[in-house]
mmCIF file with all atom_site columns, C-alpha atoms in Angstrom:
data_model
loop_
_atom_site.group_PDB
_atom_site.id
_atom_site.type_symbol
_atom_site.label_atom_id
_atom_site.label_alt_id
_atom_site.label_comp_id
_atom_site.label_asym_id
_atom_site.label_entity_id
_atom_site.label_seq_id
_atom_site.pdbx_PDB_ins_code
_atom_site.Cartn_x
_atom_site.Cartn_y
_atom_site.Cartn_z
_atom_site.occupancy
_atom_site.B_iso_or_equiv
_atom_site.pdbx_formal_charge
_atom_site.auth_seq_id
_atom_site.auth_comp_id
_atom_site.auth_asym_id
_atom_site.auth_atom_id
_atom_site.pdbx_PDB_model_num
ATOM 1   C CA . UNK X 1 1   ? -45.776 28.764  -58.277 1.00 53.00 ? 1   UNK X CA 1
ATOM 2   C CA . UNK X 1 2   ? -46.352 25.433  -57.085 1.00 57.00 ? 2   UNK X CA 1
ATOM 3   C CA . UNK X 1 3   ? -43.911 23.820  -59.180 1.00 58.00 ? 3   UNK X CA 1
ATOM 4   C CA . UNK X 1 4   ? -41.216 26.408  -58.226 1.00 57.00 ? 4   UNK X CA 1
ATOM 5   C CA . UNK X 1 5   ? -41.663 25.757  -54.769 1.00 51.00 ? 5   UNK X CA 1
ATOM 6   C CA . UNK X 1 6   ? -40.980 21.957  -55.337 1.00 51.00 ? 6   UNK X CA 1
ATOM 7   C CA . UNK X 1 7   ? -38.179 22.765  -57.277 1.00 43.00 ? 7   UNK X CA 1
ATOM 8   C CA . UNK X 1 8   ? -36.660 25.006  -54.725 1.00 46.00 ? 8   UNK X CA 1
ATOM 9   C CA . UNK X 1 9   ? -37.899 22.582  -52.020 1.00 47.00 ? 9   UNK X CA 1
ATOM 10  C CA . UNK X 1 10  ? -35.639 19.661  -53.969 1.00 44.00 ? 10  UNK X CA 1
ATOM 11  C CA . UNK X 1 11  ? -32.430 21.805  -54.165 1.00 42.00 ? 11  UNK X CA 1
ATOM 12  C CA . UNK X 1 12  ? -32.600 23.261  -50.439 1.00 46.00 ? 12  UNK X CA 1
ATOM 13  C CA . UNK X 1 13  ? -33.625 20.080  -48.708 1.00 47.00 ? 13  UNK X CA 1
ATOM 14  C CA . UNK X 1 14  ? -33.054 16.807  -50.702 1.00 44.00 ? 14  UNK X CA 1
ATOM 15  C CA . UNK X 1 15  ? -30.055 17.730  -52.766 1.00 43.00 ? 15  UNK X CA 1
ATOM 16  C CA . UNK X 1 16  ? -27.510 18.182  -49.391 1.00 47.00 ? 16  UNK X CA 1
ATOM 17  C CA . UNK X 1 17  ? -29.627 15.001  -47.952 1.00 46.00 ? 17  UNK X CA 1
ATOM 18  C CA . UNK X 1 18  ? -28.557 12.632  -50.521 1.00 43.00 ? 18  UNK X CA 1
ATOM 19  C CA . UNK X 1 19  ? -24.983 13.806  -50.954 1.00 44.00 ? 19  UNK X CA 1
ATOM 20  C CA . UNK X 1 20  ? -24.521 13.812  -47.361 1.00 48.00 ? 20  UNK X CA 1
ATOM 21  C CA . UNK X 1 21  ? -26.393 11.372  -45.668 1.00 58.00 ? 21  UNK X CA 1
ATOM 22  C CA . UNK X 1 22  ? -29.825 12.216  -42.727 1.00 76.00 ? 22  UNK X CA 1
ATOM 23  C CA . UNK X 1 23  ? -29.271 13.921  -39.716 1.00 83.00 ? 23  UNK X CA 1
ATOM 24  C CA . UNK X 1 24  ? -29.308 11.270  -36.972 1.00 92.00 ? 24  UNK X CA 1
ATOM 25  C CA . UNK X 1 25  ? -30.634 12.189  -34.092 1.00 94.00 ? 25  UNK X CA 1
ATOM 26  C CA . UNK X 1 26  ? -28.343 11.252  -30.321 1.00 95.00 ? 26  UNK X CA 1
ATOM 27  C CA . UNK X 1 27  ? -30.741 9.436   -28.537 1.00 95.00 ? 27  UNK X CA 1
ATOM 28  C CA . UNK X 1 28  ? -30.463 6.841   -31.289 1.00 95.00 ? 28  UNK X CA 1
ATOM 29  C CA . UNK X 1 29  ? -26.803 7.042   -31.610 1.00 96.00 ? 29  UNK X CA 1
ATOM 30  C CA . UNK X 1 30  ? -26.441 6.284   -27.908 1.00 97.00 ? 30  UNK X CA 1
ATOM 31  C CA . UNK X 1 31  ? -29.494 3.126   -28.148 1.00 97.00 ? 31  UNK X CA 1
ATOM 32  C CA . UNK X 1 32  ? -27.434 2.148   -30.826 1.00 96.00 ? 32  UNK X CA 1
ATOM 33  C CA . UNK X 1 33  ? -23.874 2.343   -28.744 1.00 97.00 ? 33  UNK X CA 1
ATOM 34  C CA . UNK X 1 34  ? -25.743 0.717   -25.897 1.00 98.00 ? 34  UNK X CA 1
ATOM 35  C CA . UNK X 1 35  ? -26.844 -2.103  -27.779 1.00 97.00 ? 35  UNK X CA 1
ATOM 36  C CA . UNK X 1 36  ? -23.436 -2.768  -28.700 1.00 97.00 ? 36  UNK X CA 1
ATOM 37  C CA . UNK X 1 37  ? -21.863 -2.749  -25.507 1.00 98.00 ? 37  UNK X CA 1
ATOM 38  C CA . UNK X 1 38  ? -24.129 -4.860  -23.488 1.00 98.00 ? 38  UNK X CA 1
ATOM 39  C CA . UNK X 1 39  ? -23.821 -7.694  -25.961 1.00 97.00 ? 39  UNK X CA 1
ATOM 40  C CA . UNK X 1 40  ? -20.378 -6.978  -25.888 1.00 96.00 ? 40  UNK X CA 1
ATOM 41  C CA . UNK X 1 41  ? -19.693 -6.574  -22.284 1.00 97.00 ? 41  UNK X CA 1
ATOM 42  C CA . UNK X 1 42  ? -22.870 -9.014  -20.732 1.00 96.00 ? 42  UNK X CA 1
ATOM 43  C CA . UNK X 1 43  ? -26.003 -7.919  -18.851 1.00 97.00 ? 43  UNK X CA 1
ATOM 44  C CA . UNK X 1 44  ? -24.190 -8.194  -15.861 1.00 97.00 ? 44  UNK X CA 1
ATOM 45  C CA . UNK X 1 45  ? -21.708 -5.669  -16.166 1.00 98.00 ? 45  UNK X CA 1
ATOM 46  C CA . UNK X 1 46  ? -23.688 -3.182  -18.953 1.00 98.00 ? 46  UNK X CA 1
ATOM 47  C CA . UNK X 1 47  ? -25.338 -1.510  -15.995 1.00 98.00 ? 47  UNK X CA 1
ATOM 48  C CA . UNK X 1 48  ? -22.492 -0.249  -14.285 1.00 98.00 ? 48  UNK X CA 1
ATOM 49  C CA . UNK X 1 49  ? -21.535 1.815   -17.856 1.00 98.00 ? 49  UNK X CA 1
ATOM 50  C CA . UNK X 1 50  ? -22.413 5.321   -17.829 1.00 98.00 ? 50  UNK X CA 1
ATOM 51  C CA . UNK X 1 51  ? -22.267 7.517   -20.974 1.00 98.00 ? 51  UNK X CA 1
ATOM 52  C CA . UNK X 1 52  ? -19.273 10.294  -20.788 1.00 97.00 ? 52  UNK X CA 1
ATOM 53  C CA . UNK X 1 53  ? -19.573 14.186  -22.095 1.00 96.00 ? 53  UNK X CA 1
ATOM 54  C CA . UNK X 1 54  ? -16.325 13.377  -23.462 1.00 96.00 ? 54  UNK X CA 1
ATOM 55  C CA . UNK X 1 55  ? -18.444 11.476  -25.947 1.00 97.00 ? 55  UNK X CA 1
ATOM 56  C CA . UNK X 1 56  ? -17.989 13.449  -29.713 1.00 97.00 ? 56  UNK X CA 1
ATOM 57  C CA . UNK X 1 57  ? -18.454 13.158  -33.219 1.00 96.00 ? 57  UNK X CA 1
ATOM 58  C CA . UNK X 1 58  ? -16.879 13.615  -36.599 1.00 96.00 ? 58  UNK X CA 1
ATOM 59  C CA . UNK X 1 59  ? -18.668 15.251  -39.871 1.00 93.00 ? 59  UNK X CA 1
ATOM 60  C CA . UNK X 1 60  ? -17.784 16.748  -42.964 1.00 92.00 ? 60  UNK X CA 1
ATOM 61  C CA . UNK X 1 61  ? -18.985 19.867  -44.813 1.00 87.00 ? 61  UNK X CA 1
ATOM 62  C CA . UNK X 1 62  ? -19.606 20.242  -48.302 1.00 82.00 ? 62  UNK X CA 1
ATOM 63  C CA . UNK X 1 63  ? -15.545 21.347  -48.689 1.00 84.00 ? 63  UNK X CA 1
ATOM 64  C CA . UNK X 1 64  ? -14.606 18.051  -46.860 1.00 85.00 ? 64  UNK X CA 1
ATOM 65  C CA . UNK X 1 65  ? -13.388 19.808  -43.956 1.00 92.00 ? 65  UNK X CA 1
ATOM 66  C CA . UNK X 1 66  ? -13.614 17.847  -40.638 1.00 94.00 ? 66  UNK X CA 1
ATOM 67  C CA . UNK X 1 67  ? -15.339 19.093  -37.892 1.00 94.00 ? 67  UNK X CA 1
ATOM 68  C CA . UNK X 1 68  ? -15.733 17.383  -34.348 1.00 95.00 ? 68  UNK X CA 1
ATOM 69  C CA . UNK X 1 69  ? -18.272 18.183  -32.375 1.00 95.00 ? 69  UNK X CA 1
ATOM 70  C CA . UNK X 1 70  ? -19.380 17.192  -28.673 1.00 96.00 ? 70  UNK X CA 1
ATOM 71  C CA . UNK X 1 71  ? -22.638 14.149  -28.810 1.00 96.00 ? 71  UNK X CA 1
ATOM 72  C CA . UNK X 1 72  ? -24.793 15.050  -26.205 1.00 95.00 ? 72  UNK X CA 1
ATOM 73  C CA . UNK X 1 73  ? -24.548 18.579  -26.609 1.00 93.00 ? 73  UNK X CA 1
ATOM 74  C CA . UNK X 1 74  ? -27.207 18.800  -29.155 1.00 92.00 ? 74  UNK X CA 1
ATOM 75  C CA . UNK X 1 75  ? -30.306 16.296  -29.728 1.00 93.00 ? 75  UNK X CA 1
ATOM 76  C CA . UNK X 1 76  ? -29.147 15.722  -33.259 1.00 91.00 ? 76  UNK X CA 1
ATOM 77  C CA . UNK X 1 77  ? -25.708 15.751  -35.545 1.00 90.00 ? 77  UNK X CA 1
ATOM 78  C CA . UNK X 1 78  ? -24.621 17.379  -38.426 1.00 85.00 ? 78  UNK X CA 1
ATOM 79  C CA . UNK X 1 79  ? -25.148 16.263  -41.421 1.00 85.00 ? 79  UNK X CA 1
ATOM 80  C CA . UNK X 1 80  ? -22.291 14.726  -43.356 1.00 89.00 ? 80  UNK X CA 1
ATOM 81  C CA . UNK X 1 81  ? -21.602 12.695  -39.983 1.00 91.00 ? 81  UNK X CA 1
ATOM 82  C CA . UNK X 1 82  ? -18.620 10.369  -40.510 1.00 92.00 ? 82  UNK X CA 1
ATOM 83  C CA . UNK X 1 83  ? -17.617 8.551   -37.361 1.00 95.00 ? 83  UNK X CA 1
ATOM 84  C CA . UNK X 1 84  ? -19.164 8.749   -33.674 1.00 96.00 ? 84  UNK X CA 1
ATOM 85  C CA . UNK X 1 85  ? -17.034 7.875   -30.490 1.00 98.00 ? 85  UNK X CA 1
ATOM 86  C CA . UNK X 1 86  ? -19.279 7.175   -27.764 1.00 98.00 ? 86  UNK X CA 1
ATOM 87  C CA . UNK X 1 87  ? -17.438 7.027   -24.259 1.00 98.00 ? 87  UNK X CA 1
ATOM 88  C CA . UNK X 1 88  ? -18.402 4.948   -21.477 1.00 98.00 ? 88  UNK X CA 1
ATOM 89  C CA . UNK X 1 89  ? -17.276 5.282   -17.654 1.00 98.00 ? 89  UNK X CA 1
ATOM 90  C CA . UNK X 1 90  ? -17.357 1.735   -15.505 1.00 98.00 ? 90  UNK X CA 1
ATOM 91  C CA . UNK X 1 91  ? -17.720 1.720   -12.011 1.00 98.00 ? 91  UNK X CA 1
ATOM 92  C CA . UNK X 1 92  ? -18.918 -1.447  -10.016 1.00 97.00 ? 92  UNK X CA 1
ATOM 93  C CA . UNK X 1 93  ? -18.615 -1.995  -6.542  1.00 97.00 ? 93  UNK X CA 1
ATOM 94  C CA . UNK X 1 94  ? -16.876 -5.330  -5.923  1.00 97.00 ? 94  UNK X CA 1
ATOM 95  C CA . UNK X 1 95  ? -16.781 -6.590  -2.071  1.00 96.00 ? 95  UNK X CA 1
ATOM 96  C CA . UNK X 1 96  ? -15.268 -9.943  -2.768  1.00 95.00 ? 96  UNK X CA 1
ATOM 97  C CA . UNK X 1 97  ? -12.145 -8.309  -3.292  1.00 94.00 ? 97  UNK X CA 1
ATOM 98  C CA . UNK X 1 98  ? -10.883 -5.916  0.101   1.00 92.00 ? 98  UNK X CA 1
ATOM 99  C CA . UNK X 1 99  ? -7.940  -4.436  -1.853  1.00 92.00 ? 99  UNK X CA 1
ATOM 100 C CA . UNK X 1 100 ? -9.562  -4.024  -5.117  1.00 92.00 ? 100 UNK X CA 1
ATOM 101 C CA . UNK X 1 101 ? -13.509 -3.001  -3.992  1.00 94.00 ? 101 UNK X CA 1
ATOM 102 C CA . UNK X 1 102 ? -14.392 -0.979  -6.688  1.00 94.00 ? 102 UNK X CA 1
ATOM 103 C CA . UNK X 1 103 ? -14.091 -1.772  -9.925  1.00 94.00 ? 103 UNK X CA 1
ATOM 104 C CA . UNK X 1 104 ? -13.233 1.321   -12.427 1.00 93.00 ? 104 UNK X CA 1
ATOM 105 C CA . UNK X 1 105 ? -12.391 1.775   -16.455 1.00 94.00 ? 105 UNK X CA 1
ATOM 106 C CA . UNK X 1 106 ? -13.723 3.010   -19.568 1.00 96.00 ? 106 UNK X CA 1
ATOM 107 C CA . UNK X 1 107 ? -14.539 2.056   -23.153 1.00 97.00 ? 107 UNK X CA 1
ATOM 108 C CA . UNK X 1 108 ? -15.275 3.480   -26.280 1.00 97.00 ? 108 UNK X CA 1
ATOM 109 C CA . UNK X 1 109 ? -17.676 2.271   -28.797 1.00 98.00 ? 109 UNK X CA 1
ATOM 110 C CA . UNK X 1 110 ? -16.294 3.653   -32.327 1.00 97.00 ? 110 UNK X CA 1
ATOM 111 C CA . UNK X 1 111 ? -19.374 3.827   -34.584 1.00 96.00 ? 111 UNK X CA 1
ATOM 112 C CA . UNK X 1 112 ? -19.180 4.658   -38.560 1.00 93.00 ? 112 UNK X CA 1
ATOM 113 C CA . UNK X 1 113 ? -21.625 5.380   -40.984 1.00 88.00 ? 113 UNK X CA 1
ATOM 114 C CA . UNK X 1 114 ? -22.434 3.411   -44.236 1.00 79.00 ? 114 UNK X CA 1
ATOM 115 C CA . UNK X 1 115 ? -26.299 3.564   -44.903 1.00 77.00 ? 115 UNK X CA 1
ATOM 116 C CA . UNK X 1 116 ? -26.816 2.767   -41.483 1.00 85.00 ? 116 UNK X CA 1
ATOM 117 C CA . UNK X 1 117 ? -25.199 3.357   -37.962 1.00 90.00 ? 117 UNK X CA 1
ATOM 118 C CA . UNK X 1 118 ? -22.117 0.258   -37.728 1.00 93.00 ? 118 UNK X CA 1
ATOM 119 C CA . UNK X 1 119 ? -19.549 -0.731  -35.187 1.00 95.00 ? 119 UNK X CA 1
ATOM 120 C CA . UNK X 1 120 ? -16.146 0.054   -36.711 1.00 95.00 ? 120 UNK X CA 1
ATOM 121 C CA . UNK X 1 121 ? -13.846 -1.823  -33.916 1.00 93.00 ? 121 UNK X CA 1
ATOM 122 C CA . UNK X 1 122 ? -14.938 -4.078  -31.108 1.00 94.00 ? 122 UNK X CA 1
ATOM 123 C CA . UNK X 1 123 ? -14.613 -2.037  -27.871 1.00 95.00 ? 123 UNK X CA 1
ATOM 124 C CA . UNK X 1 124 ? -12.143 -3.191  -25.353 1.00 93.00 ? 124 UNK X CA 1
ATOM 125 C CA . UNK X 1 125 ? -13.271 -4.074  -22.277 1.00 92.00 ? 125 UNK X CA 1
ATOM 126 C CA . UNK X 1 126 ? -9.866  -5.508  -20.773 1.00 87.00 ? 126 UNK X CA 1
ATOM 127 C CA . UNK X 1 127 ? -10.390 -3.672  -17.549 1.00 88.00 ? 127 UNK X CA 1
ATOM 128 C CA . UNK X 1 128 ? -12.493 -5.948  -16.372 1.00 91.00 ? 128 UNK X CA 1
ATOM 129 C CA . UNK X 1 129 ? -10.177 -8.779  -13.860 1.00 89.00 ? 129 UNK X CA 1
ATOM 130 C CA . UNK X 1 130 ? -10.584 -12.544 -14.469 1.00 89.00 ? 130 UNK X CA 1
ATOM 131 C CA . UNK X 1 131 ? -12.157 -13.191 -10.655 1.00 92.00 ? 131 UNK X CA 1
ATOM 132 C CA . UNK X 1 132 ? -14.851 -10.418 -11.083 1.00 94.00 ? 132 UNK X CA 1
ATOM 133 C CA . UNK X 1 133 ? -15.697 -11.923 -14.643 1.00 93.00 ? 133 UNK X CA 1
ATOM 134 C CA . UNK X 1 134 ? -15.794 -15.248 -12.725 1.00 94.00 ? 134 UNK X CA 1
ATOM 135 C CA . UNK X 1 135 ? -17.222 -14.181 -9.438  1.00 95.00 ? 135 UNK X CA 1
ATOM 136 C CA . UNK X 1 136 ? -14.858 -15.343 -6.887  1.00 94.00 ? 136 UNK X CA 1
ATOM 137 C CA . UNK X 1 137 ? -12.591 -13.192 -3.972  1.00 95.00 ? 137 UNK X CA 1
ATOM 138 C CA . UNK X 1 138 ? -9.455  -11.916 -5.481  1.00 92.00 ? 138 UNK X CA 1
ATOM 139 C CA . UNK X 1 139 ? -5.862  -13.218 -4.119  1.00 91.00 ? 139 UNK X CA 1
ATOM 140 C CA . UNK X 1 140 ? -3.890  -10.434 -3.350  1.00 95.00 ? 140 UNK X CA 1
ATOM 141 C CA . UNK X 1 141 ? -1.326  -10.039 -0.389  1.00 96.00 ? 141 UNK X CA 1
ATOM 142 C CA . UNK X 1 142 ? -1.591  -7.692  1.776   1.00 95.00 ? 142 UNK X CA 1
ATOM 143 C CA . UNK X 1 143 ? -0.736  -3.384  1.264   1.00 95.00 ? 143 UNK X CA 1
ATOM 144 C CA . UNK X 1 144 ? 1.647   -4.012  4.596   1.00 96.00 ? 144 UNK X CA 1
ATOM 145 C CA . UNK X 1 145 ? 3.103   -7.430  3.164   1.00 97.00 ? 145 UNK X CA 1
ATOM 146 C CA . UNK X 1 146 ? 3.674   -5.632  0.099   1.00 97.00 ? 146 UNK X CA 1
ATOM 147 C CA . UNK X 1 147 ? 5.124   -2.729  1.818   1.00 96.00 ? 147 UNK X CA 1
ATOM 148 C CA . UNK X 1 148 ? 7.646   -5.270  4.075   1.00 96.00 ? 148 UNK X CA 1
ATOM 149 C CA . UNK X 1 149 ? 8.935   -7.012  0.669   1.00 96.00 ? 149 UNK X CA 1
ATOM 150 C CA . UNK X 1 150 ? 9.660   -3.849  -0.670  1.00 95.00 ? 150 UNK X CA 1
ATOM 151 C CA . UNK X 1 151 ? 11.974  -2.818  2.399   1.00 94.00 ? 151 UNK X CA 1
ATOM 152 C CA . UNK X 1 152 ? 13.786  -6.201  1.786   1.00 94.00 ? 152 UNK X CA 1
ATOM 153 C CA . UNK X 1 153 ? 14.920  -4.538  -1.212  1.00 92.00 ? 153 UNK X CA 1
ATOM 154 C CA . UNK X 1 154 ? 16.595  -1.249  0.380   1.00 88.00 ? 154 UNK X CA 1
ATOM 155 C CA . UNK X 1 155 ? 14.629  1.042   -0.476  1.00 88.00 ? 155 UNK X CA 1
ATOM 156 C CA . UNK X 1 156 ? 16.410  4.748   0.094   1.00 85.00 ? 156 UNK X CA 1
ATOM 157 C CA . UNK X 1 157 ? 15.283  6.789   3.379   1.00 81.00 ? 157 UNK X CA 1
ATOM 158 C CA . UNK X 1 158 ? 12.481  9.273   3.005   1.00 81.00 ? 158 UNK X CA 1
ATOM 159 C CA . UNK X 1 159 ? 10.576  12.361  4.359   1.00 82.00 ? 159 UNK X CA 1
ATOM 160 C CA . UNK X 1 160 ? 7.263   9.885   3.709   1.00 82.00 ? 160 UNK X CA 1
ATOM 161 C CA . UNK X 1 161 ? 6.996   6.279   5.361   1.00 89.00 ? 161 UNK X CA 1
ATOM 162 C CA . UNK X 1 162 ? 6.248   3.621   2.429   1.00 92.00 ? 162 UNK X CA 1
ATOM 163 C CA . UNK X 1 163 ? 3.191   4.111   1.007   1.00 92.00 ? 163 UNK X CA 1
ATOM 164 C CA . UNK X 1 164 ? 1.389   1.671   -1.437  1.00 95.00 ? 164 UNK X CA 1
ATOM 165 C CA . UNK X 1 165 ? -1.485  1.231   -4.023  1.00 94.00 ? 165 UNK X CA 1
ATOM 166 C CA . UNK X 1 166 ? -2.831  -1.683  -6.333  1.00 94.00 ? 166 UNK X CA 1
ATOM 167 C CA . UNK X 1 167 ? -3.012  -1.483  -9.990  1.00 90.00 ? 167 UNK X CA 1
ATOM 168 C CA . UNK X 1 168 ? -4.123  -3.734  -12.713 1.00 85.00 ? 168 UNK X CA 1
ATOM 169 C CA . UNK X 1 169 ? -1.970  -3.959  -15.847 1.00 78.00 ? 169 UNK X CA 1
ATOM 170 C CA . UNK X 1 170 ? -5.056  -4.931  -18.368 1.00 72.00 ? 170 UNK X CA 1
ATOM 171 C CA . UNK X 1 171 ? -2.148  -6.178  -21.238 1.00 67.00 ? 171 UNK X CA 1
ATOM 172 C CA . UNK X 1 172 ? -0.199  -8.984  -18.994 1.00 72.00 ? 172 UNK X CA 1
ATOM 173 C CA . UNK X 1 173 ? -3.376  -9.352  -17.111 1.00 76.00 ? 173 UNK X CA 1
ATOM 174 C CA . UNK X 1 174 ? -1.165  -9.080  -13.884 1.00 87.00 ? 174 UNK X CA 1
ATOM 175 C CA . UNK X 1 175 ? -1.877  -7.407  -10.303 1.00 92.00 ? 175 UNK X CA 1
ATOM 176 C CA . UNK X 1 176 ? 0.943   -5.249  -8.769  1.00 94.00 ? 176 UNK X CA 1
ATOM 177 C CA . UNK X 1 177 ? 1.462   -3.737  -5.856  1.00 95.00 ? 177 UNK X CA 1
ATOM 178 C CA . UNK X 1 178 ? 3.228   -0.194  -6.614  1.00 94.00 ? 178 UNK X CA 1
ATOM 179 C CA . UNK X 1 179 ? 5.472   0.909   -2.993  1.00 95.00 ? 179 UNK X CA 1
ATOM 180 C CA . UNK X 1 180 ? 6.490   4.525   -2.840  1.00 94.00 ? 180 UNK X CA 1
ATOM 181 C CA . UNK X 1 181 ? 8.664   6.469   -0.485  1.00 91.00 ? 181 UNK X CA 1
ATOM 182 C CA . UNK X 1 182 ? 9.467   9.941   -1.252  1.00 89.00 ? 182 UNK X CA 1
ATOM 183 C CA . UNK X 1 183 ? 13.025  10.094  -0.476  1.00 84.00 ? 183 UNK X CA 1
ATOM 184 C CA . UNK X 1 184 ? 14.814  12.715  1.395   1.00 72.00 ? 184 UNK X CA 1
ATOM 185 C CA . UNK X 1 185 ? 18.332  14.075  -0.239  1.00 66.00 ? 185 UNK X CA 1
ATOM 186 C CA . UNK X 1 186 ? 20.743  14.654  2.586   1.00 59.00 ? 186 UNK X CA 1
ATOM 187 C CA . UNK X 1 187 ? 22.687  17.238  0.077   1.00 59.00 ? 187 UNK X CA 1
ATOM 188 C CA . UNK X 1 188 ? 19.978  19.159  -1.072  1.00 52.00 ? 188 UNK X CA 1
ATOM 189 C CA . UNK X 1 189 ? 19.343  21.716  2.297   1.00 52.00 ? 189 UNK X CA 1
ATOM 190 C CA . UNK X 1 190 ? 18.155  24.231  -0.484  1.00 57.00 ? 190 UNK X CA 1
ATOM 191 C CA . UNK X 1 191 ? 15.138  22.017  -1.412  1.00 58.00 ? 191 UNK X CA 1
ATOM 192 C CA . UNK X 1 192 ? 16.634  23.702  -5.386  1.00 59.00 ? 192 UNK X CA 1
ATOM 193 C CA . UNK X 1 193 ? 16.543  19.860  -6.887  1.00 70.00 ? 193 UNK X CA 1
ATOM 194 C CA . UNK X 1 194 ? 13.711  17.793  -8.347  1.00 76.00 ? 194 UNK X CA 1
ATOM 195 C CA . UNK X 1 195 ? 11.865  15.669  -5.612  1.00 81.00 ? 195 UNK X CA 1
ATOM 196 C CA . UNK X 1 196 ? 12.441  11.936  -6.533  1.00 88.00 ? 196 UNK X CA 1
ATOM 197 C CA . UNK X 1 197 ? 10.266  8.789   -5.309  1.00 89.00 ? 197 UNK X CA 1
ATOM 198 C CA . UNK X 1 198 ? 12.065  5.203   -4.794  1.00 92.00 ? 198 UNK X CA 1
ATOM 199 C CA . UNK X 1 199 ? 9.247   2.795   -6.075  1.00 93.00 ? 199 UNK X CA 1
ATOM 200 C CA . UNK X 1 200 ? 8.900   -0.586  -5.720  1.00 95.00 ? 200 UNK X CA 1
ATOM 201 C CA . UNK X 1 201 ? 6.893   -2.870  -8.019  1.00 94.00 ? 201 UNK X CA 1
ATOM 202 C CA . UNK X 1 202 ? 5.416   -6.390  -6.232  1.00 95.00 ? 202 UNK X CA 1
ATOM 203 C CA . UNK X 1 203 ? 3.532   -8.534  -7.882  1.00 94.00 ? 203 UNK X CA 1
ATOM 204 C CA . UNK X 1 204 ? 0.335   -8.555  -5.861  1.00 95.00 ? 204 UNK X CA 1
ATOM 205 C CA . UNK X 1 205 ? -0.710  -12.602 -5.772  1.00 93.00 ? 205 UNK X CA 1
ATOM 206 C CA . UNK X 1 206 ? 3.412   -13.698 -6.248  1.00 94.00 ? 206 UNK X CA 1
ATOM 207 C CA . UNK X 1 207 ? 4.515   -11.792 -3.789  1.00 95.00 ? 207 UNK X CA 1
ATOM 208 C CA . UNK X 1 208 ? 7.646   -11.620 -5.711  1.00 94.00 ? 208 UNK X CA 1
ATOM 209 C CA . UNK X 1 209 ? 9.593   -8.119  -6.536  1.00 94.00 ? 209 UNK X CA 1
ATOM 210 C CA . UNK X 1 210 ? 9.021   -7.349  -10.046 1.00 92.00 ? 210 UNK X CA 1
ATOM 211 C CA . UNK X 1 211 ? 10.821  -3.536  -10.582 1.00 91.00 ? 211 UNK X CA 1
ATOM 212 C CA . UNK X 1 212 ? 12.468  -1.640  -8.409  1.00 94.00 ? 212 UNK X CA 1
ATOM 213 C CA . UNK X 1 213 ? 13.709  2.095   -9.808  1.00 92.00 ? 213 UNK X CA 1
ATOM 214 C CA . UNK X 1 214 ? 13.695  5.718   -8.752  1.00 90.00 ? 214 UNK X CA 1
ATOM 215 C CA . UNK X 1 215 ? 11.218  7.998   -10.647 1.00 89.00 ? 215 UNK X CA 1
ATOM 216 C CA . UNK X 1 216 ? 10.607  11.967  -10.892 1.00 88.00 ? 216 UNK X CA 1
ATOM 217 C CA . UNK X 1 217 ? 7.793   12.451  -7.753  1.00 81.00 ? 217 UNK X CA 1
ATOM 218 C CA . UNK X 1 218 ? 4.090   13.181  -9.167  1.00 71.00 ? 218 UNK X CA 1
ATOM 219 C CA . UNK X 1 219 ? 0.921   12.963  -6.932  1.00 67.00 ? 219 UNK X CA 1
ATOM 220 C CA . UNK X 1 220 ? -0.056  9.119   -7.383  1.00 60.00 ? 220 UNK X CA 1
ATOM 221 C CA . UNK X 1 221 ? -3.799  8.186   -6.965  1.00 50.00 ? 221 UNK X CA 1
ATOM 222 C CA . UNK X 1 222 ? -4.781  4.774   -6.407  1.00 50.00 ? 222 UNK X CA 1
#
């Protein structure tokens, strides 16, 4: 009897172990994660990261058939776990800059699994400005000097008055100013045509015009 059990015990428990890998449990994923963002983005920033629900992971079943599933749902993964995506929200208040005071992003840290947990790509933490990562007031113009270069440029007449917002372009590592007036169209009494916005992009610490085009009108948040 003894020897049956062991038997059965193998097949049930160790068999689907070592063809696909432990379970691993989520609190160690996410000390895991952690540890590789703070070294990635410093002790001074790592704080200000908060772990999303958006956060998932990938497994396999014994057909190979992907499954994702959310990370903090449960206290542990599936087994057969193949890749983890662990999502991080940034939000630091910055009050050296009166434009820019808070600073927002995310990041993901993509994990994979080989005998052990392992960072797959380095995480990209571009969101971050140059004078926060240095420590010093940022040099933007002003949202009404921005707005006045952008009516040097005739913009078109509107049911709004100019309206503007400041946005960060991570890539070209460049601060614009983004002016919007949503314009009124003196032949459409019927209100049957798609509202359009004249915008206006300035380059925040130039102060030089950068784009200036009419777009389909969405709701724009700053």
């Amino acid at each position: 009897m003894g020897q049956r059990f062991i038997f059965f015990f193998f097949l049930i428990v160790l068999i689907p172990n070592l063809c696909y890998g432990r379970y691993y449990k989520t609190k160690e994923i996410v000390a895991k994660s952690d540890s590789i963002l703070e070294e990635a983005i410093g002790h001074r920033f790592f704080p200000y990261c908060k772990v999303d629900n958006g956060s998932y992971y990938e497994y396999v079943n014994g057909k190979k058939k992907a499954f994702y599933k959310p990370l903090l749902k449960k206290k542990k993964c599936h087994l057969g776990l193949k890749a983890i995506y662990v999502k991080y929200n940034f939000e630091m208040p910055y009050p050296l800059c009166k434009w820019y005071d808070t600073i927002r992003g995310s990041v993901v840290v993509e994990l994979g699994i080989d005998s052990e947990i392992s960072l797959q790509n380095e995480p990209k933490i571009d969101f971050i400005p140059d004078f926060v990562e240095q420590n010093y007031p940022c040099n933007f113009i002003s949202q009404d000097s921005a707005i006045a270069i952008a009516l040097t440029d005739s913009m078109k007449s509107g049911v709004t008055p100019p309206y503007a917002y400041i946005k960060y372009y991570p890539a070209k590592k460049r601060w614009v100013w983004v002016v919007l007036r949503t314009m009124w169209n003196n032949e459409d009494f019927t209100n049957d045509k798609a509202t359009k916005d004249d915008m206006v992009i300035v380059d925040a610490e130039k102060a030089k015009i950068l784009e200036h085009k009419i777009i389909p009108f969405a709701p724009h948040v700053n």
